[in-house]
Short mmCIF file of C-alpha atoms in Angstrom, two decimals:
data_model
loop_
_atom_site.label_atom_id
_atom_site.label_comp_id
_atom_site.label_asym_id
_atom_site.label_seq_id
_atom_site.Cartn_x
_atom_site.Cartn_y
_atom_site.Cartn_z
CA MET A 1 -20.96 19.28 33.92
CA MET A 2 -23.62 20.32 31.58
CA GLU A 3 -23.29 23.08 28.86
CA GLY A 4 -24.61 25.72 31.25
CA GLU A 5 -22.19 24.72 33.69
CA ASP A 6 -19.30 25.21 31.28
CA GLU A 7 -20.51 28.74 30.72
CA ALA A 8 -20.56 29.35 34.45
CA VAL A 9 -16.92 28.16 34.57
CA VAL A 10 -15.73 30.26 31.77
CA ARG A 11 -17.35 33.28 33.34
CA ARG A 12 -15.35 32.49 36.69
CA CYS A 13 -12.20 32.22 34.67
CA LEU A 14 -12.94 35.60 33.00
CA LYS A 15 -13.29 37.10 36.48
CA GLY A 16 -9.81 35.96 37.11
CA GLU A 17 -10.16 32.57 38.79
CA VAL A 18 -7.40 30.70 36.90
CA GLY A 19 -7.99 27.64 38.79
CA ALA A 20 -11.56 27.21 37.54
CA PHE A 21 -10.27 26.38 34.06
CA GLY A 22 -8.79 23.22 35.64
CA GLU A 23 -12.45 21.99 35.86
CA LEU A 24 -12.69 22.34 32.11
CA VAL A 25 -9.32 20.60 31.55
CA GLU A 26 -10.38 17.85 33.70
CA LYS A 27 -13.63 17.38 31.91
CA TYR A 28 -12.50 17.55 28.30
CA GLN A 29 -8.82 16.30 28.63
CA LYS A 30 -9.90 12.78 27.44
CA PRO A 31 -11.76 13.63 24.49
CA VAL A 32 -9.37 16.36 23.47
CA TYR A 33 -6.38 14.10 23.91
CA ASN A 34 -8.06 11.21 21.99
CA LEU A 35 -9.17 13.40 19.23
CA ALA A 36 -5.50 14.62 18.85
CA LEU A 37 -4.06 11.13 19.20
CA ARG A 38 -6.53 9.74 16.58
CA LEU A 39 -5.37 12.46 14.15
CA VAL A 40 -1.70 12.67 14.66
CA ARG A 41 -1.22 9.01 15.50
CA ASN A 42 1.63 9.95 17.93
CA GLU A 43 1.44 10.18 21.78
CA ALA A 44 4.05 12.83 22.38
CA GLU A 45 2.61 15.12 19.59
CA ALA A 46 -0.98 14.32 20.77
CA GLU A 47 -0.11 15.40 24.26
CA ASP A 48 1.54 18.69 23.06
CA VAL A 49 -1.72 19.34 20.80
CA ALA A 50 -3.98 18.98 23.68
CA GLN A 51 -1.87 21.16 25.85
CA THR A 52 -1.65 23.76 23.16
CA ALA A 53 -5.30 23.49 22.47
CA PHE A 54 -6.21 24.11 26.22
CA ILE A 55 -3.73 27.02 26.56
CA LYS A 56 -5.18 28.62 23.37
CA ALA A 57 -8.56 28.33 24.68
CA TYR A 58 -7.83 29.83 28.01
CA GLU A 59 -6.05 32.82 26.22
CA ASN A 60 -9.00 33.16 23.91
CA LEU A 61 -11.58 32.68 26.45
CA SER A 62 -13.00 36.10 26.17
CA SER A 63 -13.80 35.44 22.52
CA PHE A 64 -15.92 32.51 23.40
CA LYS A 65 -19.48 33.37 22.76
CA PRO A 66 -21.83 32.63 25.55
CA GLY A 67 -24.76 30.49 24.49
CA SER A 68 -22.53 28.43 22.05
CA ARG A 69 -21.14 25.04 22.99
CA PHE A 70 -18.04 25.05 24.72
CA PHE A 71 -16.87 21.63 23.75
CA SER A 72 -17.39 22.53 19.97
CA TRP A 73 -15.35 25.42 20.39
CA LEU A 74 -12.65 23.63 22.20
CA TYR A 75 -12.77 20.65 19.58
CA LYS A 76 -12.38 23.42 16.92
CA ILE A 77 -9.21 24.70 18.46
CA ALA A 78 -7.90 21.24 19.18
CA ALA A 79 -8.67 19.78 15.51
CA ASN A 80 -6.94 22.88 14.20
CA GLU A 81 -4.01 22.33 16.26
CA ALA A 82 -3.87 18.63 15.29
CA MET A 83 -4.11 19.54 11.56
CA ASN A 84 -1.22 21.95 11.96
CA ALA A 85 0.85 19.20 13.76
CA ILE A 86 -0.13 16.92 10.79
CA ARG A 87 1.11 19.36 8.41
CA ARG A 88 4.34 19.97 10.23
CA LEU A 89 5.19 16.29 10.65
CA ARG A 90 4.32 15.56 6.95
CA ARG A 91 6.64 18.51 6.01
CA PHE A 92 9.53 17.64 8.33
CA GLU A 93 9.13 13.88 9.08
CA PRO A 94 8.12 12.53 6.02
CA LEU A 95 5.72 9.42 6.45
CA SER A 96 8.17 6.63 5.91
CA ASN A 97 7.83 4.59 2.81
CA GLY A 98 4.34 5.91 2.23
CA ASN A 99 2.89 3.56 4.91
CA GLY A 100 0.96 6.47 6.28
CA ALA A 101 2.06 6.07 9.77
CA ALA A 102 3.59 8.96 11.74
CA ALA A 103 3.94 6.91 14.88
CA ASP A 104 6.83 6.39 17.11
CA GLU A 105 8.98 3.40 16.07
CA GLY A 106 9.97 2.09 19.45
CA GLY A 107 9.74 -1.64 20.53
CA LEU A 108 6.26 -1.03 22.20
CA GLU A 109 4.98 0.52 19.10
CA ALA A 110 6.27 -2.15 16.88
CA THR A 111 4.56 -4.68 18.81
CA GLU A 112 1.36 -2.64 18.90
CA ARG A 113 1.39 -2.48 15.07
CA LEU A 114 0.73 -6.28 15.07
CA ASP A 115 -2.38 -5.56 16.87
CA GLU A 116 -5.56 -5.18 14.76
CA GLU A 117 -6.29 -1.86 16.38
CA ALA A 118 -2.98 -0.54 15.63
CA ARG A 119 -3.56 -1.50 12.03
CA ILE A 120 -6.92 0.24 11.84
CA LEU A 121 -5.47 3.37 13.27
CA ASP A 122 -2.68 2.97 10.82
CA ALA A 123 -5.23 2.90 8.07
CA LEU A 124 -6.82 5.86 9.34
CA MET A 125 -3.58 7.68 8.66
CA ASP A 126 -3.72 6.71 5.04
CA LEU A 127 -6.75 9.03 4.75
CA THR A 128 -6.52 12.65 3.67
CA MET A 129 -6.59 14.99 6.46
CA ASP A 130 -10.20 16.05 5.88
CA HIS A 131 -11.55 12.54 5.62
CA ARG A 132 -9.48 11.53 8.78
CA ALA A 133 -10.94 14.28 10.69
CA VAL A 134 -14.56 13.59 9.87
CA ILE A 135 -14.08 10.06 10.70
CA VAL A 136 -12.48 10.55 13.98
CA LEU A 137 -15.04 13.25 15.02
CA LYS A 138 -18.08 11.23 13.94
CA HIS A 139 -17.00 7.67 14.71
CA LEU A 140 -14.30 7.79 17.49
CA GLN A 141 -15.63 11.10 19.10
CA GLU A 142 -19.06 10.37 18.46
CA LEU A 143 -20.19 13.78 17.53
CA SER A 144 -23.47 14.40 15.77
CA TYR A 145 -23.46 15.63 12.21
CA GLU A 146 -24.16 19.23 13.44
CA GLU A 147 -21.41 19.06 15.83
CA VAL A 148 -18.79 17.67 13.20
CA GLY A 149 -19.95 20.58 11.05
CA GLN A 150 -19.36 23.14 13.71
CA VAL A 151 -15.85 21.91 14.46
CA LEU A 152 -14.87 21.57 10.91
CA ASP A 153 -16.69 24.67 9.81
CA ILE A 154 -18.75 22.88 7.25
CA SER A 155 -22.35 22.36 6.68
CA THR A 156 -24.11 19.32 7.77
CA LYS A 157 -24.79 18.24 4.21
CA LYS A 158 -21.01 18.48 3.37
CA VAL A 159 -20.42 16.46 6.58
CA LYS A 160 -22.58 13.66 5.37
CA SER A 161 -21.20 13.58 1.89
CA ARG A 162 -17.52 13.97 3.00
CA LEU A 163 -17.97 11.07 5.69
CA PHE A 164 -19.19 8.67 2.90
CA SER A 165 -16.31 9.35 0.78
CA ALA A 166 -14.15 8.97 3.94
CA ARG A 167 -15.73 5.65 4.94
CA GLN A 168 -15.19 4.36 1.43
CA GLU A 169 -11.33 5.51 1.50
CA LEU A 170 -10.98 3.94 4.98
CA ARG A 171 -12.46 0.56 3.76
CA THR A 172 -9.73 0.57 0.87
CA ALA A 173 -7.22 1.38 3.53
CA LEU A 174 -8.27 -1.33 5.78
CA ARG A 175 -8.27 -3.81 3.00
CA LYS A 176 -4.79 -2.91 2.00
CA ARG A 177 -3.46 -3.44 5.65
CA GLY A 178 -5.45 -6.77 5.80
CA VAL A 179 -7.76 -5.85 8.74
CA SER A 180 -10.15 -8.75 8.87
CA GLU A 181 -13.82 -8.11 8.10
CA GLN A 182 -15.48 -8.78 11.40
CA MET B 1 -23.33 5.87 -9.19
CA ILE B 2 -25.29 5.83 -6.09
CA ASP B 3 -28.08 8.32 -5.78
CA ASP B 4 -27.73 10.94 -3.01
CA ALA B 5 -31.05 9.82 -1.31
CA VAL B 6 -29.97 6.35 -1.34
CA LEU B 7 -26.43 7.22 0.25
CA ALA B 8 -28.31 9.24 2.98
CA LEU B 9 -30.42 6.23 3.54
CA LEU B 10 -27.56 3.94 3.65
CA GLN B 11 -25.84 6.00 6.16
CA LYS B 12 -28.86 6.36 8.51
CA VAL B 13 -29.51 2.65 8.43
CA ALA B 14 -25.88 1.85 9.22
CA GLU B 15 -25.90 4.31 12.19
CA GLY B 16 -29.10 2.95 13.48
CA THR B 17 -31.00 6.09 13.26
CA ALA B 18 -33.43 5.21 10.50
CA THR B 19 -37.13 4.51 11.08
CA GLN B 20 -38.71 1.25 10.36
CA ALA B 21 -40.16 2.39 7.04
CA GLU B 22 -36.75 3.82 5.97
CA SER B 23 -35.11 0.49 6.76
CA ALA B 24 -37.73 -1.36 4.75
CA SER B 25 -37.13 0.98 1.84
CA LEU B 26 -33.39 0.53 2.01
CA HIS B 27 -33.91 -3.31 2.02
CA GLU B 28 -36.07 -2.99 -1.11
CA ILE B 29 -33.33 -0.86 -2.78
CA LEU B 30 -30.39 -3.36 -1.77
CA ARG B 31 -32.15 -6.20 -3.16
CA ARG B 32 -32.37 -4.68 -6.51
CA ASN B 33 -29.10 -2.55 -6.54
CA GLU B 34 -25.77 -4.30 -6.52
CA GLU B 35 -23.60 -1.28 -6.07
CA ALA B 36 -25.68 0.06 -3.08
CA ARG B 37 -25.56 -3.41 -1.63
CA SER B 38 -21.73 -3.35 -1.72
CA ALA B 39 -21.43 0.17 -0.39
CA PHE B 40 -23.68 -0.80 2.47
CA ASP B 41 -21.53 -3.81 3.22
CA ASP B 42 -18.39 -1.77 3.24
CA LEU B 43 -20.09 0.83 5.50
CA GLN B 44 -21.01 -1.77 8.02
CA VAL B 45 -17.46 -3.16 7.95
CA VAL B 46 -15.97 0.15 8.52
CA MET B 47 -18.44 0.96 11.24
CA ARG B 48 -17.76 -2.13 13.13
CA THR B 49 -14.15 -1.97 12.67
CA LEU B 50 -14.20 1.68 14.13
CA GLY B 51 -16.18 0.58 16.96
CA SER B 52 -13.63 -1.64 18.10
CA VAL B 53 -11.16 1.10 18.55
CA ARG B 54 -10.61 1.79 22.36
CA GLU B 55 -10.35 5.05 23.95
CA ALA B 56 -6.77 5.95 25.04
CA SER B 57 -6.17 7.12 28.62
CA VAL B 58 -4.77 10.65 29.19
CA PRO B 59 -1.24 11.05 30.03
CA PRO B 60 -1.14 11.91 33.68
CA THR B 61 1.03 14.78 32.92
CA LEU B 62 -1.46 16.70 30.66
CA LYS B 63 -3.54 18.61 33.15
CA PRO B 64 -0.59 19.55 35.41
CA ALA B 65 1.32 20.77 32.39
CA VAL B 66 -1.62 22.85 31.20
CA MET B 67 -2.19 24.34 34.58
CA ARG B 68 1.45 25.28 35.07
CA ALA B 69 1.61 26.98 31.76
CA LEU B 70 -1.59 28.98 32.59
CA GLY B 71 0.07 30.16 35.68
CA THR B 72 2.51 32.00 33.60
CA ARG B 73 -0.03 33.53 31.27
CA PRO B 74 -2.13 36.74 31.45
CA LEU B 75 -5.57 36.29 32.56
CA PRO B 76 -7.97 35.79 29.52
CA SER B 77 -9.56 39.17 30.02
CA ARG B 78 -6.28 40.84 30.48
CA VAL B 79 -7.00 43.92 28.16
CA THR B 80 -9.96 45.22 30.33
CA ARG B 81 -8.36 44.27 33.43
CA LEU B 82 -4.92 45.89 32.66
CA ARG B 83 -6.71 48.94 31.42
CA GLY B 84 -8.78 48.97 34.68
CA SER B 85 -5.42 48.29 36.90
CA ILE B 86 -3.43 50.99 35.22
CA LEU B 87 -6.08 53.57 35.63
CA THR B 88 -6.40 52.71 39.39
CA LEU B 89 -2.50 53.22 39.66
CA LEU B 90 -2.76 57.07 38.34
CA PRO B 91 -2.87 59.64 40.94
CA LEU B 92 -6.48 60.50 41.48
CA PRO B 93 -6.32 63.84 39.53
CA LEU B 94 -4.97 62.08 36.48
CA HIS B 95 -7.70 59.58 36.33
CA PRO B 96 -9.74 60.34 33.17
CA VAL B 97 -13.08 60.68 34.89
CA LYS B 98 -11.47 62.76 37.88
CA LEU B 99 -9.56 64.90 35.23
CA ARG B 100 -12.63 65.69 33.30
CA GLN B 101 -14.45 66.64 36.41
CA THR B 102 -11.58 68.80 37.60
CA ILE B 103 -11.23 70.67 34.30
CA GLN B 104 -14.95 71.23 34.24
CA SER B 105 -14.99 72.53 37.65
CA ALA B 106 -12.06 74.89 37.00
CA TRP B 107 -13.51 76.09 33.80
CA CYS B 108 -16.92 76.83 35.40
CA THR B 109 -15.14 78.74 38.33
CA LEU B 110 -13.35 80.73 35.61
CA ILE B 111 -16.45 81.81 33.85
CA SER B 112 -18.63 82.08 36.83
CA LYS B 113 -20.81 79.38 35.86
CA PRO B 114 -22.46 76.85 38.16
CA ILE B 115 -20.77 73.48 37.94
CA PRO B 116 -23.07 71.08 35.94
CA THR B 117 -24.78 68.45 37.75
CA SER B 118 -26.86 65.70 36.50
CA THR B 119 -29.74 67.73 37.30
CA ASN B 120 -28.91 71.07 35.46
CA ARG B 121 -26.58 69.67 32.80
CA ALA B 122 -29.24 69.13 30.03
CA GLU B 123 -30.63 72.74 30.76
CA ALA B 124 -27.27 74.24 30.60
CA ILE B 125 -26.43 72.57 27.41
CA MET B 126 -29.63 73.79 25.66
CA LYS B 127 -28.95 77.33 26.64
CA GLY B 128 -25.88 77.17 24.36
CA ASN B 129 -23.92 79.46 26.85
CA LYS B 130 -22.22 82.09 24.71
CA ARG B 131 -19.50 82.69 27.37
CA ILE B 132 -18.12 79.15 26.48
CA VAL B 133 -17.68 80.36 22.83
CA ILE B 134 -16.04 83.38 24.03
CA GLY B 135 -13.92 81.84 26.50
CA GLY B 136 -12.82 79.35 23.93
CA ALA B 137 -11.85 82.06 21.35
CA VAL B 138 -9.68 83.69 24.19
CA VAL B 139 -7.95 80.46 24.99
CA ALA B 140 -7.31 79.80 21.27
CA LEU B 141 -5.99 83.35 20.75
CA CYS B 142 -3.63 83.01 23.66
CA ALA B 143 -2.39 79.60 22.39
CA VAL B 144 -1.70 81.21 18.90
CA VAL B 145 0.39 84.13 20.46
CA TYR B 146 2.28 81.77 22.64
CA PHE B 147 3.15 79.46 19.89
CA SER B 148 4.10 82.02 17.50
CA PHE B 149 6.46 84.12 19.67
CA PHE B 150 7.36 82.30 22.67
CA TYR B 151 7.77 78.74 21.74
CA PRO B 152 10.01 76.99 22.13
CA PRO B 153 11.60 78.53 25.05
CA THR B 154 15.27 79.57 24.42
CA SER B 155 18.27 79.79 26.69
CA PRO B 156 20.82 82.70 26.37
CA ASP B 157 23.46 80.36 24.89
CA GLU B 158 21.15 79.35 22.04
CA THR B 159 20.70 83.11 21.01
CA GLN B 160 24.54 84.02 20.83
CA GLY B 161 24.63 83.31 17.08
CA ALA B 162 22.43 86.13 16.49
CA ILE B 163 24.76 88.78 17.92
CA GLY B 164 28.32 86.95 17.51
CA ALA B 165 29.96 85.49 14.69
CA ALA B 166 28.35 82.53 13.16
CA LYS B 167 30.32 79.40 13.67
CA LYS B 168 30.45 77.53 10.36
CA TYR B 169 31.70 73.89 9.75
CA ARG B 170 34.64 73.76 7.55
CA SER B 171 36.18 70.55 6.34
CA GLU B 172 39.66 70.20 7.17
CA GLN B 173 42.26 68.82 4.86
CA ILE B 174 42.86 65.14 5.26
CA THR B 175 46.20 64.43 6.59
CA ASP B 176 48.19 61.10 7.54
CA LYS B 177 46.63 61.36 10.99
CA ASP B 178 43.25 60.44 9.61
CA VAL B 179 44.51 57.26 8.25
CA GLN B 180 44.87 55.05 11.22
CA LEU B 181 45.60 51.48 11.89
CA ALA B 182 43.22 49.72 14.46
CA ALA B 183 46.38 49.13 16.87
CA GLU B 184 47.13 52.73 16.91
CA ASN B 185 43.89 54.07 17.85
CA ASN B 186 42.75 53.76 21.30
CA ALA B 187 39.12 53.97 20.14
CA ALA B 188 39.54 51.13 17.89
CA GLY B 189 38.44 47.50 18.80
CA THR B 190 35.24 47.42 20.35
CA THR B 191 35.43 50.31 22.82
CA GLY B 192 33.61 52.90 20.59
CA THR B 193 33.94 54.82 17.50
CA GLY B 194 37.25 54.81 15.59
CA VAL B 195 38.82 53.31 12.50
CA VAL B 196 37.02 50.02 11.39
CA ASP B 197 37.55 46.98 13.47
CA GLU B 198 37.56 44.35 10.96
CA GLN B 199 37.65 41.49 13.40
CA ALA B 200 34.32 42.96 15.07
CA ALA B 201 32.89 43.15 11.53
CA ALA B 202 33.84 39.53 10.93
CA ASP B 203 32.37 38.44 14.05
CA LEU B 204 29.20 40.05 13.27
CA GLN B 205 28.95 38.42 9.93
CA LYS B 206 29.68 35.02 11.49
CA ASN B 207 27.00 35.38 14.14
CA ALA B 208 24.57 36.73 11.72
CA THR B 209 24.93 33.68 9.52
CA GLU B 210 24.73 31.41 12.42
CA LEU B 211 21.61 32.99 13.65
CA SER B 212 19.86 32.90 10.45
CA LYS B 213 20.45 29.24 10.16
CA THR B 214 19.06 28.75 13.71
CA ILE B 215 15.92 30.95 12.73
CA LYS B 216 15.40 28.58 9.65
CA VAL B 217 15.27 25.71 12.18
CA ILE B 218 12.41 27.60 14.04
CA ASN B 219 10.44 28.05 10.79
CA ALA B 220 11.12 24.49 10.02
CA THR B 221 9.97 22.75 13.19
CA VAL B 222 8.10 25.20 15.43
CA THR B 223 4.39 26.34 15.23
CA LEU B 224 4.65 29.92 15.85
CA ASP B 225 1.94 32.76 15.21
CA LYS B 226 2.45 34.98 12.14
CA THR B 227 3.63 37.90 14.07
CA MET B 228 6.25 36.15 16.13
CA ARG B 229 7.47 34.22 13.13
CA ALA B 230 7.67 37.58 11.32
CA THR B 231 9.57 39.13 14.18
CA TYR B 232 12.28 36.21 13.95
CA ASN B 233 12.55 36.26 10.12
CA ASN B 234 12.75 40.13 10.18
CA ALA B 235 15.63 40.01 12.71
CA ALA B 236 17.35 37.37 10.50
CA ALA B 237 16.84 39.39 7.35
CA ALA B 238 18.03 42.78 8.90
CA LEU B 239 21.11 41.11 10.29
CA GLU B 240 21.97 39.32 7.12
CA ALA B 241 21.54 42.62 5.22
CA THR B 242 23.97 44.14 7.61
CA ALA B 243 26.41 41.30 7.32
CA LYS B 244 26.30 41.47 3.49
CA PHE B 245 26.68 45.21 3.65
CA LEU B 246 29.88 44.48 5.84
CA ALA B 247 31.20 41.73 3.47
CA ASP B 248 31.84 44.23 0.78
CA LYS B 249 34.01 46.20 3.14
CA PRO B 250 32.60 49.47 2.12
CA TRP B 251 34.99 51.43 4.05
CA SER B 252 37.96 50.53 1.87
CA GLY B 253 38.95 53.35 -0.38
CA HIS B 254 37.84 55.96 2.00
CA ARG B 255 40.40 57.68 4.33
CA GLY B 256 39.94 57.75 8.13
CA VAL B 257 36.34 56.40 8.24
CA THR B 258 34.85 56.86 11.67
CA TRP B 259 33.15 53.58 12.52
CA ASP B 260 30.73 52.67 15.38
CA ASN B 261 32.73 49.59 16.38
CA ARG B 262 30.91 49.37 19.63
CA ALA B 263 27.44 48.99 17.92
CA MET B 264 28.89 46.35 15.70
CA ALA B 265 30.52 44.46 18.53
CA ASP B 266 27.22 44.74 20.53
CA MET B 267 25.23 43.39 17.89
CA ALA B 268 27.55 40.49 17.09
CA ALA B 269 27.27 39.65 21.05
CA GLN B 270 23.43 40.00 20.96
CA ALA B 271 23.20 37.73 17.97
CA SER B 272 25.39 35.15 19.55
CA THR B 273 23.29 35.26 22.80
CA LEU B 274 20.07 35.08 20.98
CA ASP B 275 21.38 32.27 18.86
CA LYS B 276 22.37 30.31 22.00
CA ALA B 277 19.02 30.97 23.79
CA ILE B 278 17.18 29.85 20.73
CA LYS B 279 19.19 26.54 20.42
CA SER B 280 18.36 25.82 24.12
CA ALA B 281 14.73 26.51 23.61
CA LEU B 282 14.57 24.23 20.56
CA GLU B 283 16.05 21.47 22.71
CA LYS B 284 12.95 21.63 24.91
CA THR B 285 10.84 18.35 24.59
CA LYS B 286 7.46 20.05 24.83
CA SER B 287 6.42 22.42 21.81
CA ILE B 288 4.62 24.47 24.41
CA ASP B 289 7.67 25.05 26.24
CA ARG B 290 9.53 25.92 23.05
CA THR B 291 6.93 28.28 22.00
CA ALA B 292 6.82 30.05 25.40
CA ALA B 293 10.64 30.38 25.39
CA LEU B 294 10.55 31.82 21.83
CA LYS B 295 7.87 34.24 22.87
CA ASP B 296 10.00 35.50 25.72
CA MET B 297 12.85 36.11 23.19
CA ALA B 298 10.90 37.86 20.69
CA LYS B 299 11.70 41.26 22.10
CA THR B 300 15.31 40.57 21.81
CA ALA B 301 14.85 39.42 18.27
CA ALA B 302 12.87 42.79 17.55
CA SER B 303 15.56 44.84 19.22
CA LEU B 304 18.39 43.15 17.14
CA GLU B 305 16.51 43.93 13.93
CA LYS B 306 16.20 47.65 14.92
CA ASN B 307 19.81 47.90 15.98
CA ALA B 308 20.93 46.20 12.53
CA ARG B 309 18.84 48.57 10.51
CA GLN B 310 19.99 51.58 12.56
CA PHE B 311 23.58 50.44 12.22
CA GLU B 312 23.39 49.99 8.59
CA LYS B 313 21.69 53.33 8.13
CA THR B 314 24.07 55.26 10.14
CA SER B 315 27.13 53.57 8.43
CA ARG B 316 25.80 54.40 4.96
CA SER B 317 25.32 57.97 5.88
CA THR B 318 28.87 58.12 7.55
CA LEU B 319 30.36 56.62 4.24
CA GLU B 320 28.39 58.90 2.06
CA MET B 321 29.82 61.89 4.13
CA ARG B 322 33.20 60.53 3.95
CA GLU B 323 32.98 60.02 0.23
CA SER B 324 31.72 63.60 -0.34
CA VAL B 325 34.75 64.87 1.89
CA ASP B 326 37.16 62.63 0.07
CA ARG B 327 36.00 64.10 -3.30
#
């Protein structure tokens, strides 16, 4: 489904075809869920964030401007939702012992933590929210600088400078967590 | 400190978007600049590391949950749609367009003017028909006369004071009958107005405290929009204020205070029901379900706030009156 096709689906939804929104959910559920998961690092919370993002998008579909990119608009909603969740988690479930992980502490998770990938993602949790968002959007969601700027409401120039600082911060976090230099 | 231009070049090369010339230029810079070389190495490590992160698979429950939630929500274009549907429900003569046409047609018949059509409307407007002005003045005059002399319509009962003896309120001397114990009064307890039912007041205070605690949990754990959060907080604040007002037993020292025990008992029950419903909503595992349940209960919270404020206002005024009578 191309960008124009997204718009056509949006128009169908606005005409009252609720089921049409399912096509957009199907298309974007993976990137939206992954965005949420990489930002909140908690599967249940990420699913909640993704659900809320889709529902908010649906409820505000009439404010979506035709001609703009649907996925940028949706990502923006999802990123905001994820950031709200992070703030909430930080406030009410203090990150234990400052290790930066808001992840579940179940047996499976504990095993996963031994995995390099889990350590990378934990290192990501050490970053500030702005830095984490820019890294996730650019490197894990593979958005362009312009798209990252649109989602985070900042200029492309700002994206570049923030990304540089974020990568440096991540490098330090990776070292701290003993992630091997590949 | 690495120059901004060098930083941009570092990122471009690391991301693989640099031209050959840019890569060569960076190569030259790295050869001479230790700090840039170290930054470039770090950058490459970070990018390689992030490249190894796999995409997570989507929980199979995500889409069905979203679609299920959408089924209970209004359509995105609900404002336009609702307005249109309400208008279509109106009897035809009350539809705004029809109504305008009907009035226009009646007015034109009254002043013997041809009903304007799209072809002659512009011409009619340009002529500036004097009859419209005169007609308007007559209608306005009729309205002034009606509202000055005949409005509001009165029944014979309401005019008896003008020819009969005026009935004035006289405060009676307080007797022992005014001071009643709850047990003695049929109206006491929770059945209506009567002497203060202190048990109902205590229940209300207890339930108000409990509800406030639960609303604090909402604030702490659920993401709600500002309006809904304010609705719950206002309900808690109003109820707490009422509880505080009752805690001072403001009726003490006044004889025979008539108290709205039913309102007090109703509020206590309403607070308890809302509290239980919120607690049950908070137990839902999905935040979406929690939010939806809280949305559904926001009306009850708003009603509770209104009742609490009304009760406090009425009670204060009752006490003031009683105080002045006592004096």
